Amino acid sequence: MTLTLTVSDEVRALVPGFTHLAIEARGLVNGPSDEASSALLDEAARRLAERLDGRTPDQDPHVAAWRAAYTAFGAKPSRTRNSAEALARRALADGGLPRINRLVDAYNAVSVAHLIPVGGEDLDRIEGAMRLVRATGEEEFTTVAGGEETVEHPEPGEIVWCDARGVTCRRWNWRQGPRTRIDDDTTDALFLLESLAPMTRGELLAAGDELARALERVSPGARITVRDPQ
């Protein structure tokens, strides 16, 4: 069954030009990071450095657009960075990009190479449809702090992804909750690429195509469907 994704009118009005591209992948075989997934991350870091050519990630026009979007809903973009900027900063640091597992490595590599926020959700752990909305502040976000599971609530007006059970990602694409994240047991997953102007539809499609190919590389035999950008 295809997962339904919707973006509220409030979000569209606040941040015009937002577009997302969803990829459904079924029959995946995940596991610890390996030579293939590490190679994707290393190549992504090389491409990022070439793209920035000495600039910092926040000086890239697409990252700057995300910073403006975060400011629009009340977040401080230097304190709570969008996922693409946060990963890019790690890619340029001495420690480099973390190795998580093959599937996460694949989508992190695309995020870094294209400077676009990319998320991954385990389809079997999502309840109902997924919605991008402005929070009321009453929604529940289950996370882990100090090794213990805890429940937080988003700030009123904060942009969040949520399903029927609660928030799956806070501050748009800042922090994903552990409930739906991809782990070594994931077999069916949704990958979400999120763009703002000045990124073009063609650039978004190119990033999506690259992710589809990367998933085929790290998990041969998976059934992958790339949806039209919305």
Tab-separated table of C-alpha atoms in Angstrom:
chain	number	residue	atom	x	y	z
A	1	MET	CA	0.000	0.000	0.000
A	2	THR	CA	1.351	3.428	-0.985
A	3	LEU	CA	1.911	5.840	1.881
A	4	THR	CA	0.006	9.131	1.624
A	5	LEU	CA	2.018	12.324	2.144
A	6	THR	CA	0.383	15.729	2.532
A	7	VAL	CA	1.662	19.252	3.114
A	8	SER	CA	-0.688	21.617	4.937
A	9	ASP	CA	-1.831	24.888	3.391
A	10	GLU	CA	-0.282	26.714	6.367
A	11	VAL	CA	3.149	25.356	5.502
A	12	ARG	CA	2.699	26.133	1.804
A	13	ALA	CA	1.720	29.707	2.648
A	14	LEU	CA	4.613	30.252	5.041
A	15	VAL	CA	7.289	28.750	2.772
A	16	PRO	CA	6.215	29.018	-0.877
A	17	GLY	CA	8.069	26.866	-3.353
A	18	PHE	CA	8.613	23.887	-1.077
A	19	THR	CA	8.774	20.640	-3.071
A	20	HIS	CA	9.357	17.097	-1.922
A	21	LEU	CA	10.215	13.916	-3.767
A	22	ALA	CA	9.394	10.552	-2.199
A	23	ILE	CA	11.021	7.218	-2.961
A	24	GLU	CA	9.478	3.956	-1.764
A	25	ALA	CA	11.817	0.988	-1.517
A	26	ARG	CA	10.611	-2.506	-0.644
A	27	GLY	CA	12.482	-5.738	-0.185
A	28	LEU	CA	15.546	-3.981	1.169
A	29	VAL	CA	18.365	-5.818	2.894
A	30	ASN	CA	20.150	-3.547	5.334
A	31	GLY	CA	23.144	-4.116	7.543
A	32	PRO	CA	26.270	-2.489	8.938
A	33	SER	CA	28.145	0.018	6.801
A	34	ASP	CA	30.417	-1.671	4.296
A	35	GLU	CA	32.941	-0.783	1.617
A	36	ALA	CA	30.241	0.187	-0.894
A	37	SER	CA	28.318	2.505	1.433
A	38	SER	CA	31.532	4.046	2.779
A	39	ALA	CA	32.641	4.762	-0.776
A	40	LEU	CA	29.384	6.648	-1.392
A	41	LEU	CA	30.057	8.844	1.654
A	42	ASP	CA	33.671	9.514	0.706
A	43	GLU	CA	32.690	10.514	-2.828
A	44	ALA	CA	29.905	12.749	-1.489
A	45	ALA	CA	32.355	14.566	0.796
A	46	ARG	CA	34.698	15.115	-2.160
A	47	ARG	CA	31.865	16.530	-4.278
A	48	LEU	CA	30.738	18.789	-1.458
A	49	ALA	CA	34.204	20.277	-1.031
A	50	GLU	CA	34.395	20.879	-4.780
A	51	ARG	CA	30.948	22.493	-4.824
A	52	LEU	CA	31.643	24.834	-1.924
A	53	ASP	CA	35.163	25.699	-3.105
A	54	GLY	CA	36.187	27.116	0.260
A	55	ARG	CA	32.824	28.536	1.260
A	56	THR	CA	30.965	27.381	4.354
A	57	PRO	CA	27.748	25.349	3.884
A	58	ASP	CA	25.516	28.231	5.008
A	59	GLN	CA	26.820	30.277	2.060
A	60	ASP	CA	25.282	27.829	-0.423
A	61	PRO	CA	22.027	29.292	-1.841
A	62	HIS	CA	19.939	26.198	-1.073
A	63	VAL	CA	21.178	25.989	2.509
A	64	ALA	CA	20.548	29.729	2.874
A	65	ALA	CA	16.967	29.172	1.725
A	66	TRP	CA	16.490	26.528	4.416
A	67	ARG	CA	17.897	28.895	7.016
A	68	ALA	CA	15.316	31.486	5.964
A	69	ALA	CA	12.552	28.865	6.177
A	70	TYR	CA	13.600	27.905	9.707
A	71	THR	CA	13.578	31.559	10.719
A	72	ALA	CA	10.075	31.917	9.255
A	73	PHE	CA	8.594	29.395	11.693
A	74	GLY	CA	10.565	30.656	14.683
A	75	ALA	CA	13.579	28.344	14.817
A	76	LYS	CA	17.137	29.604	15.186
A	77	PRO	CA	18.971	28.185	12.150
A	78	SER	CA	22.430	28.483	13.709
A	79	ARG	CA	21.357	26.474	16.754
A	80	THR	CA	19.028	23.952	15.117
A	81	ARG	CA	20.467	23.365	11.672
A	82	ASN	CA	18.564	21.626	8.914
A	83	SER	CA	19.814	18.108	8.276
A	84	ALA	CA	21.674	18.938	5.049
A	85	GLU	CA	23.696	21.724	6.652
A	86	ALA	CA	24.436	19.644	9.752
A	87	LEU	CA	25.706	16.728	7.656
A	88	ALA	CA	27.733	19.013	5.403
A	89	ARG	CA	29.498	20.526	8.385
A	90	ARG	CA	30.392	17.031	9.606
A	91	ALA	CA	31.620	16.039	6.148
A	92	LEU	CA	34.047	18.979	6.163
A	93	ALA	CA	35.258	18.365	9.721
A	94	ASP	CA	38.266	16.215	10.606
A	95	GLY	CA	36.137	13.273	11.730
A	96	GLY	CA	34.208	13.148	8.468
A	97	LEU	CA	30.782	11.614	7.950
A	98	PRO	CA	29.524	8.963	10.365
A	99	ARG	CA	28.925	5.427	9.164
A	100	ILE	CA	25.459	4.315	10.367
A	101	ASN	CA	24.244	1.444	8.185
A	102	ARG	CA	24.098	0.807	4.446
A	103	LEU	CA	20.722	2.470	3.820
A	104	VAL	CA	21.360	5.522	5.984
A	105	ASP	CA	24.804	5.910	4.454
A	106	ALA	CA	23.215	5.920	0.987
A	107	TYR	CA	20.758	8.705	1.710
A	108	ASN	CA	23.264	10.713	3.740
A	109	ALA	CA	25.628	10.611	0.775
A	110	VAL	CA	22.982	12.074	-1.535
A	111	SER	CA	22.136	14.739	1.034
A	112	VAL	CA	25.762	15.847	1.276
A	113	ALA	CA	26.534	15.685	-2.441
A	114	HIS	CA	23.441	17.723	-3.399
A	115	LEU	CA	23.122	19.818	-0.205
A	116	ILE	CA	19.505	18.755	0.178
A	117	PRO	CA	17.731	17.461	3.298
A	118	VAL	CA	16.998	13.749	2.894
A	119	GLY	CA	15.205	11.587	5.431
A	120	GLY	CA	14.448	7.908	5.709
A	121	GLU	CA	11.526	6.239	7.490
A	122	ASP	CA	10.754	2.577	8.133
A	123	LEU	CA	7.403	2.063	6.416
A	124	ASP	CA	6.373	-0.699	8.829
A	125	ARG	CA	6.623	1.723	11.762
A	126	ILE	CA	4.620	4.586	10.291
A	127	GLU	CA	0.997	4.698	11.426
A	128	GLY	CA	-1.472	6.120	8.927
A	129	ALA	CA	-0.580	8.959	6.571
A	130	MET	CA	2.326	11.362	6.992
A	131	ARG	CA	1.647	15.088	7.185
A	132	LEU	CA	3.817	18.194	7.201
A	133	VAL	CA	2.041	20.689	9.449
A	134	ARG	CA	2.505	23.589	11.825
A	135	ALA	CA	2.318	22.104	15.310
A	136	THR	CA	-0.210	23.072	17.949
A	137	GLY	CA	2.256	22.195	20.703
A	138	GLU	CA	0.108	19.327	21.958
A	139	GLU	CA	1.642	16.681	19.666
A	140	GLU	CA	3.944	14.079	21.198
A	141	PHE	CA	7.497	13.475	20.023
A	142	THR	CA	9.121	10.409	21.534
A	143	THR	CA	12.897	10.611	21.726
A	144	VAL	CA	15.771	9.356	23.867
A	145	ALA	CA	17.657	11.546	26.334
A	146	GLY	CA	20.345	10.264	28.668
A	147	GLY	CA	19.629	6.707	27.564
A	148	GLU	CA	15.972	6.956	28.617
A	149	GLU	CA	12.894	7.297	26.430
A	150	THR	CA	11.185	10.629	26.920
A	151	VAL	CA	8.300	12.549	25.375
A	152	GLU	CA	8.724	16.117	24.154
A	153	HIS	CA	6.275	18.532	22.596
A	154	PRO	CA	7.075	20.802	19.651
A	155	GLU	CA	6.733	24.547	19.987
A	156	PRO	CA	3.406	25.961	18.774
A	157	GLY	CA	3.822	26.917	15.119
A	158	GLU	CA	6.866	24.693	14.623
A	159	ILE	CA	6.840	22.811	11.322
A	160	VAL	CA	6.851	19.051	11.916
A	161	TRP	CA	6.340	15.798	10.082
A	162	CYS	CA	3.874	13.551	11.869
A	163	ASP	CA	1.801	10.414	11.452
A	164	ALA	CA	-1.316	9.221	13.267
A	165	ARG	CA	0.664	8.429	16.403
A	166	GLY	CA	2.708	11.600	16.769
A	167	VAL	CA	5.613	13.648	15.490
A	168	THR	CA	8.194	11.727	13.469
A	169	CYS	CA	10.585	14.634	12.827
A	170	ARG	CA	10.856	17.948	14.651
A	171	ARG	CA	11.637	21.346	13.123
A	172	TRP	CA	10.921	20.066	9.633
A	173	ASN	CA	14.066	18.004	9.108
A	174	TRP	CA	16.153	18.753	12.187
A	175	ARG	CA	15.678	15.755	14.476
A	176	GLN	CA	14.076	12.436	13.585
A	177	GLY	CA	12.447	10.353	16.296
A	178	PRO	CA	13.747	6.826	16.966
A	179	ARG	CA	10.307	5.217	16.504
A	180	THR	CA	10.353	5.294	12.700
A	181	ARG	CA	14.038	5.489	11.891
A	182	ILE	CA	15.745	2.978	9.618
A	183	ASP	CA	17.767	0.292	11.384
A	184	ASP	CA	19.421	-2.986	10.444
A	185	ASP	CA	16.047	-4.793	10.408
A	186	THR	CA	14.348	-2.403	7.966
A	187	THR	CA	13.036	-4.051	4.790
A	188	ASP	CA	10.557	-1.422	3.499
A	189	ALA	CA	11.372	2.274	3.655
A	190	LEU	CA	10.349	5.733	2.513
A	191	PHE	CA	13.024	8.256	1.563
A	192	LEU	CA	12.083	11.910	1.382
A	193	LEU	CA	14.083	14.592	-0.438
A	194	GLU	CA	13.029	18.171	0.390
A	195	SER	CA	13.844	21.222	-1.705
A	196	LEU	CA	13.270	24.968	-1.778
A	197	ALA	CA	13.956	27.551	-4.450
A	198	PRO	CA	16.548	28.098	-5.879
A	199	MET	CA	16.874	24.312	-6.304
A	200	THR	CA	15.123	23.443	-9.556
A	201	ARG	CA	12.805	20.545	-10.284
A	202	GLY	CA	15.501	19.082	-12.526
A	203	GLU	CA	18.068	19.232	-9.727
A	204	LEU	CA	15.615	17.580	-7.338
A	205	LEU	CA	14.896	14.804	-9.836
A	206	ALA	CA	18.624	14.260	-10.360
A	207	ALA	CA	19.145	13.847	-6.610
A	208	GLY	CA	16.237	11.405	-6.450
A	209	ASP	CA	17.609	9.377	-9.346
A	210	GLU	CA	21.010	9.226	-7.674
A	211	LEU	CA	19.460	7.973	-4.438
A	212	ALA	CA	17.490	5.284	-6.282
A	213	ARG	CA	20.714	4.071	-7.908
A	214	ALA	CA	22.567	4.175	-4.588
A	215	LEU	CA	19.865	2.061	-2.930
A	216	GLU	CA	20.141	-0.477	-5.731
A	217	ARG	CA	23.887	-0.539	-5.171
A	218	VAL	CA	23.776	-1.157	-1.417
A	219	SER	CA	20.674	-3.396	-1.513
A	220	PRO	CA	20.512	-5.276	-4.835
A	221	GLY	CA	17.080	-6.613	-5.724
A	222	ALA	CA	15.061	-3.974	-3.877
A	223	ARG	CA	11.883	-2.739	-5.581
A	224	ILE	CA	12.221	1.026	-5.879
A	225	THR	CA	9.541	3.524	-6.900
A	226	VAL	CA	10.364	7.201	-7.418
A	227	ARG	CA	7.278	9.394	-7.124
A	228	ASP	CA	6.720	12.656	-8.955
A	229	PRO	CA	7.788	15.744	-6.984
A	230	GLN	CA	4.929	17.410	-5.108
